[in-house]
Amino acid sequence: MIISRRTALLGTLAAATPLRFARADDTIKIGGIVPLTGPAAEAGKFMQNGAKMALDAINAKGGVLGKKMEWVIEDDATTNPGAVLGFSRLVSRGDCVAYTSSVRSTQVNAMAPDALKAGKPVMFGGTDPSTTHQGNPWLFRCRPNDSFSARVIADYAVNTLKKTKVALVHSTDAFGTGGMNALVATLEKMNLKPVLVQGYTNQQADFTPVVLAVKSAEPDVIASYFTFENDLGIFARQLRQLGVTAPWVGSPSIISTTALNLAGRSLFGTFGIADYTPDASPEAKAYNAEYVSRYKVNPDNQSTWVYDALNLLAVAINTAKSTDAVAIQTALRGINGYKGTEGTYRYDANGDGVRGYNVVKNENGKIVFDKRVEFES
Amino acid sequence: MATFLQLLFTGLGIGAIYALVALGFVLLIRAASVVNFAQGQFSMVGAYLLVVGFNVLGLPYYLSMFLSVVLMAGFGVLFAGATYWPLRHRGGLPVIISTIGASIFLENIVLFLYGPSPEVLPGLFDSPGIQVGPVFMDSQYLSILVASTILVILQYLIFEKTLLGKKLQATSQDKEMASLLGIPVVAMILITFGYSAALGGLAGMLVAPVLFVSVGMGGLIALKAFAANIIGGYGSIPGAILGGLLLGVAETLGASYISVPYKDAFAFAMLLMFLMVRPQGLFGEKISEKA
């Protein structure tokens, strides 16, 4: 028998194909969009580290439904179109049982309509309160939302630091605007009006106009919602250079590893609210120890929420005993008291799980835990 | 008044950054008729070279800077070989597209080689700056202002007062005629690419302590620098400088006195205004299309 090259090729393909499918069936896949490129590529690395730790732990304990859990990722290029595109690539694979989305609210909001169409649970880390209030039953947040962060910032500034003249600096993206609205509303309930509400667009080379606006408003405390660490770093340096010394309570980016590295001394003495900090709980402490021993850097919330997301999905799939989307969704909603690195998860009908923040202080570059503030709802 | 002076100083500082990058643009436009959209990425690569020399290898700051500038010049020649040379007979547009492609390539290759962590570089001077009356002068902004001034003078002297500069200009105006006159056209173009990359790299190294070193740092300034180039007059050296400074001051003042979130809009509104009212820019000559 003479075998032509084409026949041989087809034969090889035919032989290889069932093997490939057999291997694909061996794992339960979670799709994830990750910023591999763009300004948040640094965060993408943290995410992958956290996910790796979660998968190793899950699979060491026997995986999900007797199979190994796998996380397949697509780049979101740190942009909204990138996130939407990456998500649609994941959906079109057809073999993911659930997804993880972004830590950036603007990207989560951009892909929310597609998540609704995909009809499978999407775990995300963005903290814009409105994301879970748009009637999308598939979104599950793995961090506390900013209605809580605003309450903690306001509480700490007014009741602990005893300050009343608040200057609020925020990014004009979905995250920053959401946080700003929540903080203004919270202060209003305390009968306070910020002396300044100043927005800025992401990725600025210079923050002098913002700093001068803060300076001339003469606040006794600064509150901030910064999205990107390099913006925060430039603002922090110029704030100190231009002689503003008011205490500063910032959203979690102020204590991120990248921001501490970039801004250095300029952030000494600031306060941050943190959804994740190592000393907040035994789970957080254990996570920190393992992360440091594995990767030789300190973890931050960029990795913890993904770690929690994959663990929550593993718990939900094992509880549901099925990879059916509705079954996983129901199991996630039934989670009540799961202790993750971000806090204790009790999902409500909207998809909000964690309701608390930690307040920490930057003491000469070291992040020191002050207290945890939990809310019932 | 104090606020205004502070804004003016910062605006000039930021403007000088745009001007430095714009200078690199102008050089290539004048000598090789190439609009190089990877000019911002030259700055990024230069800054990363300094990071490698100073932070990683632990060489002295000024030595690393010098070595980086030299390496950037070599890199510019390689860049010319890859993006310009194969397309040189196809007119302007293919080269422009090729430089855009190169800019994406450079960002991603640095991301791949160096990873996404932004890096911190110290400024030229240890002191953060000086207080002059009500104005705080950031030492790095001062360095940038001084460096731009020196480089402008240097560039003017090279182009207008030296034989090399005249050869470069002749090459730019008419390659065929220049080669008939015995000017080594290829060498001239390669020299220009090398100098332009060195200049772009130096701009990146000067900006790094202000903006931090990240893969995206080039894109942030290159677009404004290009706008500065149009405002000042396409291909004009004093135009690039003045355009950069104007742009920096206008957006800083606009941001402070009108609206911070619309800061970028002021820069581009100014560009649009110039394109409508004075398309040849501040120092440009009115050129009608050749028959």
XYZ file of C-alpha atoms in Angstrom:
668
model
C 0.000 0.000 0.000
C 1.287 3.371 -0.943
C 0.567 6.055 1.613
C 0.608 9.577 0.269
C 1.901 12.366 2.408
C -1.609 13.797 2.704
C -3.083 10.512 3.900
C -0.305 10.176 6.398
C -0.966 13.669 7.650
C -4.706 13.076 7.923
C -4.027 9.824 9.708
C -1.799 11.491 12.221
C -4.388 14.209 12.805
C -7.142 11.619 13.223
C -5.043 9.707 15.699
C -4.120 12.828 17.593
C -7.573 14.384 17.762
C -9.278 11.990 20.204
C -6.242 12.200 22.432
C -6.490 15.953 22.536
C -10.168 15.828 23.411
C -9.581 13.210 26.043
C -7.096 15.479 27.691
C -9.410 18.475 27.475
C -12.096 16.511 29.298
C -9.739 15.791 32.168
C -9.956 19.249 33.650
C -12.719 21.599 34.631
C -11.955 24.933 33.052
C -12.470 28.384 34.432
C -11.915 31.155 31.885
C -10.185 34.299 33.028
C -9.365 37.665 31.494
C -6.103 39.076 32.797
C -4.185 42.260 31.983
C -1.088 40.708 30.416
C -0.250 43.940 28.581
C -1.041 47.614 29.146
C -0.672 49.774 32.249
C -2.002 47.066 34.617
C 0.264 44.285 33.348
C 1.963 44.367 36.750
C -1.357 43.506 38.407
C -1.813 40.704 35.877
C 1.295 39.034 37.213
C -0.026 39.174 40.765
C -3.334 37.726 39.560
C -1.607 34.790 37.932
C 0.440 34.145 41.067
C -2.697 34.098 43.223
C -4.538 31.875 40.774
C -1.641 29.424 40.664
C -1.698 29.146 44.442
C -5.455 28.573 44.479
C -5.295 25.910 41.769
C -2.440 24.076 43.473
C -4.378 24.042 46.747
C -7.648 22.979 45.109
C -6.052 20.263 43.019
C -3.959 18.964 45.911
C -7.201 18.403 47.806
C -8.632 16.348 44.939
C -9.797 19.078 42.592
C -13.430 19.583 41.645
C -15.790 16.689 40.973
C -12.782 14.388 40.905
C -11.090 16.373 38.141
C -8.344 18.955 38.167
C -9.382 22.593 37.961
C -7.713 24.646 35.241
C -7.677 28.396 34.643
C -7.423 29.413 30.993
C -6.650 33.069 30.382
C -6.946 35.748 27.714
C -5.296 39.179 27.697
C -7.533 42.195 28.325
C -4.751 44.677 27.438
C -6.008 46.809 30.402
C -8.685 48.276 28.139
C -12.451 47.900 27.942
C -12.446 46.672 24.327
C -9.650 44.273 25.269
C -11.704 42.908 28.158
C -14.803 42.463 25.984
C -12.764 40.799 23.247
C -10.883 38.533 25.640
C -14.137 37.485 27.282
C -15.775 36.661 23.949
C -12.757 34.530 23.015
C -13.173 32.627 26.271
C -16.908 32.179 25.729
C -16.374 30.958 22.182
C -14.069 28.199 23.444
C -17.243 26.644 24.820
C -15.510 24.597 27.504
C -15.372 27.038 30.437
C -17.880 26.402 33.218
C -17.406 29.808 34.852
C -15.232 32.884 34.448
C -13.113 35.358 36.331
C -13.198 38.953 35.171
C -11.260 42.069 36.051
C -10.380 43.987 39.171
C -11.195 47.128 37.192
C -14.855 48.124 37.468
C -14.892 49.900 34.124
C -13.910 46.663 32.403
C -16.370 44.575 34.387
C -19.129 47.017 33.428
C -18.029 46.886 29.792
C -18.278 43.115 29.612
C -21.345 42.748 31.862
C -23.809 42.557 28.911
C -21.760 39.735 27.396
C -21.656 37.982 30.766
C -25.452 38.126 30.825
C -25.560 36.571 27.348
C -23.001 33.897 28.250
C -25.193 32.829 31.155
C -22.448 31.467 33.398
C -21.100 32.745 36.721
C -18.499 35.516 36.405
C -16.369 36.261 39.463
C -14.893 39.764 39.525
C -12.854 42.097 41.691
C -14.103 45.578 40.733
C -15.567 47.598 43.586
C -18.003 49.986 41.817
C -21.214 49.445 43.852
C -23.463 49.790 40.783
C -21.992 46.735 39.026
C -24.029 44.330 41.143
C -27.145 46.463 40.984
C -27.895 46.215 37.292
C -29.992 43.064 37.475
C -27.251 40.793 36.136
C -27.612 37.499 38.075
C -24.275 36.074 36.885
C -21.893 38.566 38.488
C -20.279 37.638 41.811
C -17.994 40.112 43.516
C -14.949 38.789 45.355
C -14.103 42.005 47.176
C -16.161 44.409 49.277
C -17.801 47.126 47.184
C -17.125 50.839 47.504
C -20.288 51.649 49.419
C -18.401 49.908 52.248
C -15.046 51.493 51.413
C -16.674 54.934 51.458
C -18.275 54.212 54.826
C -14.945 53.066 56.253
C -13.037 56.057 54.841
C -15.668 58.480 56.147
C -15.851 56.735 59.523
C -12.087 56.719 59.954
C -11.575 60.313 58.831
C -14.418 61.776 60.861
C -14.715 59.551 63.931
C -11.175 58.276 64.438
C -9.010 61.105 63.076
C -11.657 63.706 64.118
C -11.443 65.633 60.857
C -14.304 67.340 59.061
C -12.869 69.213 56.061
C -12.517 66.450 53.506
C -10.882 66.951 50.098
C -11.731 64.103 47.768
C -9.484 63.224 44.811
C -10.758 60.576 42.433
C -10.175 59.024 39.042
C -12.942 59.809 36.574
C -13.292 56.157 35.522
C -16.116 53.902 36.769
C -14.208 52.862 39.876
C -13.194 56.370 40.907
C -16.552 57.936 40.124
C -18.398 55.140 41.929
C -16.209 55.611 44.982
C -16.591 59.384 44.866
C -20.399 59.168 44.700
C -20.483 56.698 47.571
C -18.197 58.837 49.745
C -20.087 62.064 49.045
C -23.345 60.290 49.931
C -21.864 58.849 53.133
C -20.503 62.223 54.230
C -23.889 63.773 53.525
C -25.457 61.345 55.994
C -22.951 62.684 58.543
C -24.050 66.219 57.608
C -20.698 66.972 56.016
C -19.921 68.354 52.602
C -16.429 67.813 51.130
C -14.443 71.048 50.770
C -13.271 69.776 47.376
C -14.262 67.021 44.960
C -11.553 66.797 42.297
C -11.583 64.299 39.450
C -8.626 63.494 37.187
C -8.283 61.295 34.107
C -6.070 58.200 34.339
C -2.437 58.173 33.170
C -1.373 61.762 33.802
C 2.198 62.976 33.557
C 1.673 65.772 36.048
C -0.678 66.394 38.972
C 0.242 69.976 39.865
C -3.233 71.364 39.042
C -4.862 68.720 41.256
C -2.407 69.298 44.089
C -2.873 73.061 43.930
C -6.649 72.627 44.008
C -6.266 70.475 47.127
C -3.891 72.978 48.682
C -6.148 75.966 48.117
C -9.203 74.122 49.499
C -7.316 73.829 52.828
C -8.662 70.432 53.861
C -7.757 68.811 57.181
C -7.965 65.350 55.626
C -7.606 63.980 52.094
C -9.590 61.025 50.793
C -8.729 59.419 47.490
C -9.816 56.872 44.906
C -6.812 56.248 42.627
C -6.984 53.571 39.943
C -3.367 53.342 38.761
C -0.328 53.229 40.989
C 1.842 55.431 38.760
C -0.776 58.208 38.976
C -0.873 57.775 42.726
C 2.931 57.885 42.878
C 3.213 61.139 40.936
C 0.375 62.753 42.915
C 1.904 61.675 46.236
C 5.314 63.105 45.374
C 3.939 66.419 44.136
C 1.554 66.669 47.104
C 4.477 66.508 49.514
C 6.696 68.740 47.362
C 4.072 71.452 47.333
C 3.796 71.244 51.079
C 0.429 69.607 51.709
C 0.715 67.668 54.971
C -2.915 66.868 55.808
C -3.531 63.216 56.707
C -4.548 61.113 53.748
C -6.898 58.139 53.753
C -6.783 56.338 50.428
C -8.580 53.544 48.657
C -6.688 50.214 48.517
C -4.279 51.270 45.741
C -2.447 53.469 48.278
C -1.040 50.403 50.032
C -0.453 48.244 46.951
C 3.031 46.814 46.640
C 3.634 48.732 43.395
C 2.555 52.076 44.877
C 4.768 51.586 47.935
C 7.688 50.867 45.639
C 7.029 53.844 43.339
C 6.076 56.526 45.841
C 8.352 55.486 48.704
C 8.684 58.194 51.346
C 5.871 60.314 49.932
C 3.357 57.806 51.288
C 4.813 57.500 54.785
C 2.175 58.280 57.392
C -0.800 57.798 55.087
C -3.768 55.606 55.886
C -5.210 53.093 53.535
C -8.279 51.030 53.582
C -7.531 47.530 52.493
C -9.807 44.710 51.526
C -6.743 42.522 51.999
C -4.080 42.885 54.625
C -2.071 40.006 56.111
C -2.976 40.633 59.751
C -6.744 40.821 59.251
C -7.464 37.100 59.676
C -5.740 33.699 60.003
C -6.633 32.984 56.341
C -5.032 36.227 55.203
C -1.958 35.511 57.317
C -1.517 32.001 55.882
C -1.947 33.330 52.353
C 0.691 35.989 52.930
C 3.194 33.471 54.292
C 2.794 31.109 51.361
C 2.834 33.893 48.764
C 6.011 35.398 50.156
C 7.778 32.040 50.315
C 6.770 31.283 46.731
C 7.275 34.588 44.966
C 9.601 36.564 47.280
C 7.357 39.654 47.147
C 4.462 40.741 49.316
C 0.992 39.927 47.995
C -1.760 42.517 47.696
C -5.420 42.551 46.732
C -4.577 42.087 43.032
C -3.909 38.432 43.756
C -6.151 37.687 46.740
C -9.484 38.203 45.014
C -8.568 35.766 42.227
C -7.393 33.281 44.861
C -10.752 33.609 46.602
C -12.677 33.542 43.310
C -11.235 30.208 42.231
C -11.644 28.715 45.717
C -15.269 29.890 45.890
C -15.940 28.352 42.478
C -14.353 25.081 43.610
C -16.550 25.052 46.716
C -19.634 25.924 44.676
C -19.014 23.307 41.972
C -18.347 20.623 44.585
C -21.485 21.631 46.497
C -23.559 21.684 43.316
C -22.051 18.337 42.271
C -22.396 19.635 38.732
C -20.855 22.078 36.312
C -24.273 23.279 35.201
C -24.281 27.095 35.228
C -27.510 27.466 37.200
C -26.393 24.868 39.737
C -23.095 26.703 40.301
C -24.957 30.003 40.531
C -27.322 28.587 43.161
C -24.420 27.086 45.109
C -22.528 30.406 45.053
C -25.617 32.210 46.387
C -25.806 29.608 49.134
C -22.283 30.348 50.347
C -22.653 31.653 53.883
C -19.596 32.022 56.046
C -16.777 30.933 53.709
C -13.602 32.422 55.111
C -11.409 33.770 52.326
C -8.384 36.036 52.234
C -10.638 39.057 51.619
C -12.940 38.311 54.540
C -16.001 36.208 55.211
C -18.202 35.566 52.180
C -21.993 35.639 52.495
C -23.452 36.156 49.030
C -26.667 38.118 48.701
C -29.052 38.139 45.760
C -27.045 40.908 44.060
C -23.776 38.992 44.114
C -22.039 40.903 46.910
C -20.132 38.603 49.248
C -17.773 40.539 51.531
C -18.898 43.459 53.678
C -15.932 44.886 55.448
C -12.625 46.684 55.112
C -9.436 46.921 57.105
C -7.797 50.199 57.981
C -4.016 50.167 57.834
C -1.297 52.738 58.318
C 1.895 53.182 56.322
C 4.542 53.479 59.043
C 7.797 54.310 57.256
C 6.958 51.982 54.403
C 5.643 49.172 56.562
C 1.914 48.457 56.392
C 0.569 48.158 59.918
C -2.905 46.757 60.580
C -5.119 49.071 62.606
C -8.644 47.644 62.635
C -11.269 45.797 60.640
C -14.679 47.331 60.113
C -17.474 44.882 59.274
C -21.008 45.757 58.216
C -24.137 43.658 58.341
C -25.468 45.002 55.043
C -0.306 84.809 41.673
C 1.672 82.184 43.593
C -0.536 79.494 42.120
C -0.082 80.920 38.646
C 3.717 80.961 38.943
C 3.763 77.410 40.252
C 1.574 76.275 37.361
C 3.734 78.180 34.898
C 6.874 76.466 36.163
C 5.302 73.008 36.068
C 3.803 73.702 32.663
C 7.210 74.692 31.325
C 8.764 71.578 32.878
C 6.189 69.265 31.324
C 6.381 71.275 28.109
C 10.135 70.791 27.972
C 9.547 67.035 28.106
C 7.226 67.282 25.112
C 9.749 69.536 23.405
C 12.599 67.057 23.892
C 10.636 64.238 22.318
C 9.366 66.579 19.601
C 12.988 67.415 18.741
C 13.557 63.765 17.867
C 10.496 63.841 15.631
C 11.680 66.948 13.831
C 15.106 65.562 13.178
C 13.796 62.559 11.282
C 11.258 64.638 9.413
C 13.967 67.036 8.286
C 16.685 64.573 7.390
C 14.825 61.508 6.184
C 11.237 62.758 5.667
C 10.099 60.096 8.111
C 7.374 60.625 10.706
C 8.512 58.237 13.406
C 5.643 57.123 15.613
C 8.028 55.005 17.671
C 9.752 58.159 18.980
C 7.996 57.773 22.343
C 9.120 54.175 22.535
C 12.727 55.319 21.939
C 12.343 57.214 25.218
C 10.963 54.133 26.923
C 13.815 51.925 25.682
C 16.374 54.552 26.756
C 14.895 54.706 30.242
C 14.975 50.924 30.537
C 18.630 50.863 29.462
C 19.363 53.297 32.285
C 17.443 51.045 34.679
C 19.548 48.083 33.577
C 22.811 50.026 33.871
C 22.109 51.793 37.155
C 19.616 49.633 39.077
C 20.617 46.179 37.840
C 24.323 46.315 36.984
C 25.064 48.938 39.615
C 27.140 51.201 37.355
C 27.543 54.876 38.306
C 24.554 57.026 37.284
C 26.268 59.260 34.737
C 28.239 56.368 33.236
C 25.039 54.336 32.777
C 23.432 57.368 31.195
C 26.335 57.826 28.794
C 26.399 54.122 27.874
C 22.637 54.125 27.361
C 22.866 57.091 25.001
C 25.589 55.350 22.988
C 23.582 52.125 22.872
C 20.512 54.078 21.794
C 22.445 55.549 18.855
C 23.324 52.036 17.738
C 19.751 50.996 18.300
C 18.581 53.851 16.056
C 20.712 52.525 13.202
C 19.265 49.027 13.678
C 15.797 50.552 13.811
C 16.422 52.306 10.498
C 17.532 49.032 8.969
C 14.388 47.268 10.094
C 11.624 49.821 9.593
C 12.859 52.409 7.103
C 15.333 50.752 4.788
C 13.163 48.008 3.253
C 10.369 50.531 2.542
C 12.415 53.585 1.551
C 11.252 53.625 -2.065
C 7.574 53.231 -1.246
C 6.878 56.800 -0.105
C 5.976 58.133 3.335
C 2.919 56.188 4.364
C 4.343 52.637 4.460
C 7.227 53.888 6.603
C 4.797 55.588 9.005
C 2.794 52.372 9.353
C 6.029 50.480 9.816
C 7.090 52.780 12.679
C 3.675 52.332 14.314
C 4.219 48.591 14.091
C 7.685 49.005 15.554
C 6.259 51.004 18.468
C 3.900 48.148 19.358
C 6.717 45.644 18.927
C 9.083 47.625 21.168
C 6.530 47.967 23.973
C 5.814 44.273 23.948
C 9.395 43.114 23.641
C 10.353 45.243 26.663
C 7.326 43.891 28.520
C 8.453 40.385 27.663
C 12.103 40.935 28.556
C 11.717 43.119 31.586
C 8.279 42.300 32.951
C 5.488 44.670 33.848
C 6.800 46.089 37.149
C 7.297 49.853 36.894
C 10.757 50.959 37.998
C 11.969 53.939 39.976
C 15.023 55.954 38.945
C 16.581 58.721 41.026
C 16.882 62.206 39.564
C 20.089 63.827 38.372
C 20.403 65.597 41.715
C 19.815 64.282 45.208
C 17.814 67.323 46.285
C 14.116 67.073 45.374
C 14.087 70.743 44.383
C 14.359 74.332 45.533
C 11.829 76.746 46.926
C 11.960 80.119 45.145
C 9.496 82.397 46.885
C 6.098 80.783 46.476
C 7.252 78.419 43.741
C 8.652 74.952 44.351
C 11.044 74.072 41.562
C 11.400 70.331 41.130
C 15.083 69.622 40.479
C 14.268 67.165 37.709
C 12.042 69.681 35.884
C 14.920 72.151 36.153
C 17.309 69.550 34.712
C 14.922 68.891 31.857
C 14.601 72.606 31.107
C 18.372 73.046 31.079
C 18.965 69.891 29.051
C 16.403 70.924 26.443
C 18.002 74.330 26.078
C 21.444 72.802 25.561
C 20.154 70.252 23.098
C 18.280 72.855 21.071
C 21.369 74.986 20.760
C 23.426 71.927 19.874
C 20.931 70.820 17.276
C 20.764 74.298 15.770
C 24.549 74.458 15.535
C 24.802 71.013 13.959
C 22.142 71.685 11.361
C 23.006 75.253 10.450
C 26.728 75.643 11.104
C 28.408 72.369 10.237
C 29.086 70.651 6.932
C 27.531 67.503 8.375
C 24.332 69.411 9.116
C 24.234 70.870 5.613
C 24.712 67.404 4.167
C 21.901 66.128 6.374
C 19.622 68.928 5.192
C 20.549 68.390 1.565
C 19.762 64.700 1.948
C 16.397 65.566 3.379
C 15.481 68.005 0.618
C 16.464 65.943 -2.400
C 18.173 62.586 -2.033
C 18.977 62.216 -5.719
C 20.552 65.651 -6.018
C 22.482 65.125 -2.798
C 23.951 61.887 -4.001
C 24.922 63.538 -7.311
C 26.832 66.095 -5.265
C 28.764 63.304 -3.609
C 26.956 63.250 -0.289
C 26.805 59.723 1.153
C 23.023 59.662 1.434
C 22.777 56.296 3.174
C 25.270 57.261 5.847
C 23.480 60.583 6.402
C 20.161 58.852 6.955
C 21.665 56.295 9.324
C 23.395 59.063 11.296
C 20.080 60.851 11.648
C 18.319 57.755 12.918
C 21.116 57.136 15.397
C 21.090 60.716 16.680
C 17.324 60.799 16.883
C 17.223 57.569 18.901
C 19.957 58.841 21.220
C 17.984 62.055 21.729
C 14.739 60.178 22.334
C 16.498 57.860 24.763
C 17.995 60.803 26.635
C 14.539 62.379 26.885
C 13.273 59.137 28.394
C 16.088 59.041 30.934
C 15.405 62.637 31.970
C 11.666 62.021 32.262
C 12.015 58.718 34.121
C 12.382 60.154 37.637
C 9.194 62.182 37.061
C 6.986 59.609 35.336
C 8.558 56.349 36.566
C 9.825 53.803 34.067
C 7.032 51.726 32.607
C 6.345 50.179 29.254
C 3.580 52.691 28.529
C 5.589 55.827 29.408
C 6.514 56.588 25.793
C 2.999 56.640 24.425
C 1.958 59.068 27.120
C 4.273 61.807 25.880
C 4.783 60.988 22.196
C 1.302 61.998 21.082
C 1.623 65.368 22.815
C 5.096 65.765 21.347
C 3.700 65.168 17.893
C 1.000 67.753 18.544
C 3.740 70.147 19.684
C 5.511 69.524 16.411
C 2.417 70.473 14.387
C 1.708 73.540 16.528
C 5.284 74.756 16.236
C 5.496 74.105 12.530
C 6.010 70.756 10.867
C 9.739 70.030 10.753
C 10.814 73.229 12.505
C 13.343 72.969 15.337
C 12.453 76.186 17.187
C 8.829 75.351 16.442
C 9.062 71.988 18.206
C 10.511 73.642 21.298
C 8.020 76.481 21.426
C 5.144 74.161 20.542
C 6.095 71.784 23.360
C 6.387 74.560 25.925
C 3.108 76.159 24.797
C 1.313 72.846 24.988
C 2.667 72.096 28.465
C 1.727 75.513 29.818
C -1.684 75.562 28.114
C -2.789 72.197 29.434
C -1.490 72.865 32.932
C -3.189 76.260 33.157
C -6.325 74.929 31.474
C -6.482 72.026 33.888
C -6.119 74.256 36.901
C -8.352 77.147 35.921
C -11.006 75.341 33.876
C -11.192 71.594 34.427
C -8.721 68.871 35.388
C -10.519 65.954 33.700
C -10.428 67.834 30.379
C -6.683 68.447 30.586
C -5.841 66.328 27.542
C -8.678 67.938 25.641
C -7.020 71.384 25.953
C -3.891 70.104 24.281
C -5.754 68.629 21.376
C -8.218 71.525 21.090
C -5.169 73.731 20.673
C -3.880 71.401 17.972
C -7.216 71.555 16.142
C -7.285 75.332 16.403
C -3.846 75.562 14.837
C -4.773 73.130 12.089
C -7.755 75.314 11.202
C -6.310 78.783 11.645
C -2.597 78.379 10.982
C -1.950 74.925 9.561
C 1.704 75.656 8.851
C 2.240 76.162 12.607
C 4.140 78.938 14.348
C 7.395 78.671 12.444
C 6.307 76.670 9.433
C 6.515 77.929 5.895
C 3.541 77.922 3.645
C 4.188 75.117 1.215
C 1.936 74.560 -1.708
C 1.707 71.125 -3.236
C 4.334 70.630 -5.904
C 3.008 69.899 -9.336
